[in-house]
mmCIF file of C-alpha atoms in Angstrom:
data_model
loop_
_atom_site.group_PDB
_atom_site.id
_atom_site.type_symbol
_atom_site.label_atom_id
_atom_site.label_comp_id
_atom_site.label_asym_id
_atom_site.label_seq_id
_atom_site.Cartn_x
_atom_site.Cartn_y
_atom_site.Cartn_z
ATOM 1 C CA UNK A 6 16.825 -94.885 -71.094
ATOM 2 C CA UNK A 7 17.654 -93.666 -67.674
ATOM 3 C CA UNK A 8 14.454 -92.285 -66.300
ATOM 4 C CA UNK A 9 13.196 -93.102 -62.803
ATOM 5 C CA UNK A 10 9.974 -93.315 -60.872
ATOM 6 C CA UNK A 11 9.413 -90.549 -58.342
ATOM 7 C CA UNK A 12 7.798 -91.451 -55.029
ATOM 8 C CA UNK A 13 6.772 -89.077 -52.287
ATOM 9 C CA UNK A 14 7.089 -89.980 -48.624
ATOM 10 C CA UNK A 15 3.791 -89.383 -46.838
ATOM 11 C CA UNK A 16 3.448 -90.549 -43.250
ATOM 12 C CA UNK A 17 6.401 -92.849 -43.780
ATOM 13 C CA UNK A 18 4.879 -94.501 -46.873
ATOM 14 C CA UNK A 19 6.133 -94.188 -50.437
ATOM 15 C CA UNK A 20 3.419 -93.016 -52.817
ATOM 16 C CA UNK A 21 4.050 -93.094 -56.568
ATOM 17 C CA UNK A 22 3.959 -89.539 -57.914
ATOM 18 C CA UNK A 23 5.239 -89.756 -61.491
ATOM 19 C CA UNK A 24 6.841 -92.429 -63.646
ATOM 20 C CA UNK A 25 9.554 -92.098 -66.303
ATOM 21 C CA UNK A 26 10.895 -88.918 -64.728
ATOM 22 C CA UNK A 27 13.667 -87.135 -66.577
ATOM 23 C CA UNK A 28 13.963 -83.742 -64.877
ATOM 24 C CA UNK A 29 13.432 -82.605 -61.310
ATOM 25 C CA UNK A 30 14.208 -78.990 -60.539
ATOM 26 C CA UNK A 31 13.239 -76.280 -58.081
ATOM 27 C CA UNK A 32 10.340 -74.068 -59.113
ATOM 28 C CA UNK A 33 10.254 -71.338 -56.504
ATOM 29 C CA UNK A 34 9.481 -73.107 -53.238
ATOM 30 C CA UNK A 35 8.198 -76.180 -55.071
ATOM 31 C CA UNK A 36 9.737 -78.962 -57.130
ATOM 32 C CA UNK A 37 8.841 -79.443 -60.765
ATOM 33 C CA UNK A 38 8.997 -82.958 -62.201
ATOM 34 C CA UNK A 39 8.983 -83.594 -65.930
ATOM 35 C CA UNK A 40 8.667 -87.049 -67.449
ATOM 36 C CA UNK A 41 10.301 -88.168 -70.697
ATOM 37 C CA UNK A 42 6.792 -87.926 -72.201
ATOM 38 C CA UNK A 43 6.502 -84.263 -71.214
ATOM 39 C CA UNK A 44 4.097 -84.864 -68.341
ATOM 40 C CA UNK A 45 4.697 -82.338 -65.562
ATOM 41 C CA UNK A 46 3.884 -82.241 -61.879
ATOM 42 C CA UNK A 47 4.678 -79.612 -59.291
ATOM 43 C CA UNK A 48 4.812 -80.537 -55.611
ATOM 44 C CA UNK A 49 5.743 -78.933 -52.300
ATOM 45 C CA UNK A 50 8.623 -81.256 -51.626
ATOM 46 C CA UNK A 51 12.357 -81.687 -51.671
ATOM 47 C CA UNK A 52 14.507 -84.528 -52.968
ATOM 48 C CA UNK A 53 15.216 -86.974 -50.157
ATOM 49 C CA UNK A 54 17.231 -89.733 -51.812
ATOM 50 C CA UNK A 55 18.072 -91.491 -55.062
ATOM 51 C CA UNK A 56 18.611 -95.087 -56.029
ATOM 52 C CA UNK A 57 19.497 -94.834 -59.690
ATOM 53 C CA UNK A 58 20.229 -98.505 -60.320
ATOM 54 C CA UNK A 59 16.704 -99.193 -59.043
ATOM 55 C CA UNK A 60 15.394 -96.171 -61.030
ATOM 56 C CA UNK A 61 13.909 -94.652 -57.920
ATOM 57 C CA UNK A 62 13.746 -91.078 -56.618
ATOM 58 C CA UNK A 63 12.278 -90.390 -53.184
ATOM 59 C CA UNK A 64 10.827 -86.975 -52.428
ATOM 60 C CA UNK A 65 9.719 -85.747 -49.042
ATOM 61 C CA UNK A 66 6.906 -83.291 -48.379
ATOM 62 C CA UNK A 67 7.898 -79.873 -47.066
ATOM 63 C CA UNK B 2 23.339 -98.842 -66.468
ATOM 64 C CA UNK B 3 21.635 -95.888 -65.028
ATOM 65 C CA UNK B 4 24.163 -94.201 -62.849
ATOM 66 C CA UNK B 5 24.801 -90.445 -62.974
ATOM 67 C CA UNK B 6 27.544 -87.957 -62.262
ATOM 68 C CA UNK B 7 27.053 -85.855 -59.137
ATOM 69 C CA UNK B 8 28.083 -82.214 -59.265
ATOM 70 C CA UNK B 9 28.081 -79.755 -56.404
ATOM 71 C CA UNK B 10 27.180 -76.114 -56.883
ATOM 72 C CA UNK B 11 29.882 -73.892 -55.401
ATOM 73 C CA UNK B 12 29.691 -70.155 -56.005
ATOM 74 C CA UNK B 13 27.351 -70.824 -58.922
ATOM 75 C CA UNK B 14 29.749 -73.268 -60.596
ATOM 76 C CA UNK B 15 29.238 -77.004 -61.004
ATOM 77 C CA UNK B 16 32.125 -79.023 -59.618
ATOM 78 C CA UNK B 17 32.298 -82.771 -60.276
ATOM 79 C CA UNK B 18 32.028 -84.643 -56.984
ATOM 80 C CA UNK B 19 31.574 -88.309 -57.908
ATOM 81 C CA UNK B 20 30.965 -90.255 -61.102
ATOM 82 C CA UNK B 21 28.841 -93.362 -61.673
ATOM 83 C CA UNK B 22 26.660 -92.583 -58.672
ATOM 84 C CA UNK B 23 24.055 -95.159 -57.755
ATOM 85 C CA UNK B 24 22.823 -94.126 -54.293
ATOM 86 C CA UNK B 25 22.394 -90.750 -52.642
ATOM 87 C CA UNK B 26 20.848 -90.736 -49.197
ATOM 88 C CA UNK B 27 20.770 -88.622 -46.064
ATOM 89 C CA UNK B 28 23.388 -89.456 -43.443
ATOM 90 C CA UNK B 29 22.445 -87.375 -40.459
ATOM 91 C CA UNK B 30 22.833 -83.773 -41.606
ATOM 92 C CA UNK B 31 24.990 -84.811 -44.551
ATOM 93 C CA UNK B 32 24.439 -86.628 -47.826
ATOM 94 C CA UNK B 33 26.135 -89.921 -48.562
ATOM 95 C CA UNK B 34 26.903 -90.766 -52.178
ATOM 96 C CA UNK B 35 27.802 -94.282 -53.266
ATOM 97 C CA UNK B 36 29.034 -95.144 -56.747
ATOM 98 C CA UNK B 37 28.339 -98.398 -58.567
ATOM 99 C CA UNK B 38 31.973 -99.259 -57.792
ATOM 100 C CA UNK B 39 31.409 -98.847 -54.065
ATOM 101 C CA UNK B 40 33.238 -95.534 -53.790
ATOM 102 C CA UNK B 41 31.637 -93.360 -51.109
ATOM 103 C CA UNK B 42 31.628 -89.657 -50.368
ATOM 104 C CA UNK B 43 29.857 -87.717 -47.673
ATOM 105 C CA UNK B 44 29.122 -84.026 -48.138
ATOM 106 C CA UNK B 45 27.271 -81.248 -46.358
ATOM 107 C CA UNK B 46 24.777 -80.718 -49.131
ATOM 108 C CA UNK B 47 21.268 -81.344 -50.317
ATOM 109 C CA UNK B 48 19.982 -82.535 -53.690
ATOM 110 C CA UNK B 49 19.155 -79.537 -55.859
ATOM 111 C CA UNK B 50 18.044 -81.041 -59.154
ATOM 112 C CA UNK B 51 18.225 -84.060 -61.444
ATOM 113 C CA UNK B 52 18.550 -84.510 -65.152
ATOM 114 C CA UNK B 53 18.409 -88.257 -65.560
ATOM 115 C CA UNK B 54 18.469 -88.410 -69.346
ATOM 116 C CA UNK B 55 21.733 -86.432 -69.133
ATOM 117 C CA UNK B 56 22.865 -88.624 -66.168
ATOM 118 C CA UNK B 57 23.381 -85.584 -63.994
ATOM 119 C CA UNK B 58 22.625 -84.866 -60.338
ATOM 120 C CA UNK B 59 23.206 -81.396 -58.939
ATOM 121 C CA UNK B 60 23.839 -80.950 -55.224
ATOM 122 C CA UNK B 61 23.988 -77.667 -53.382
ATOM 123 C CA UNK B 62 26.122 -76.926 -50.323
ATOM 124 C CA UNK B 63 24.281 -76.396 -47.058
#
């Protein structure tokens, strides 16, 4: 599988937001994350960077 | 492997930008993409959405 863990940058620190993320897409002004298990989270953030070989997505608060 | 293909949204259409992408990170005002083969591209864009199970990253022009 090719899912990744999504972290959010808060005060320069990476905080784990959701594991096994499949989808990340805009939801109005927010971002909606959906895991391969169907778990969903919506955050006021944008996608900062990706490291797919490390299975890591970094978001940054808006 | 867990790389993805990066597409850029231009006039509502997805255009393939780089395959086998590992890293995407900000480079000043731009985004730098690096493939698992070391190929690099820099674009004036931001990350719009991800579909990791489909190995797809969508960028949008700034």
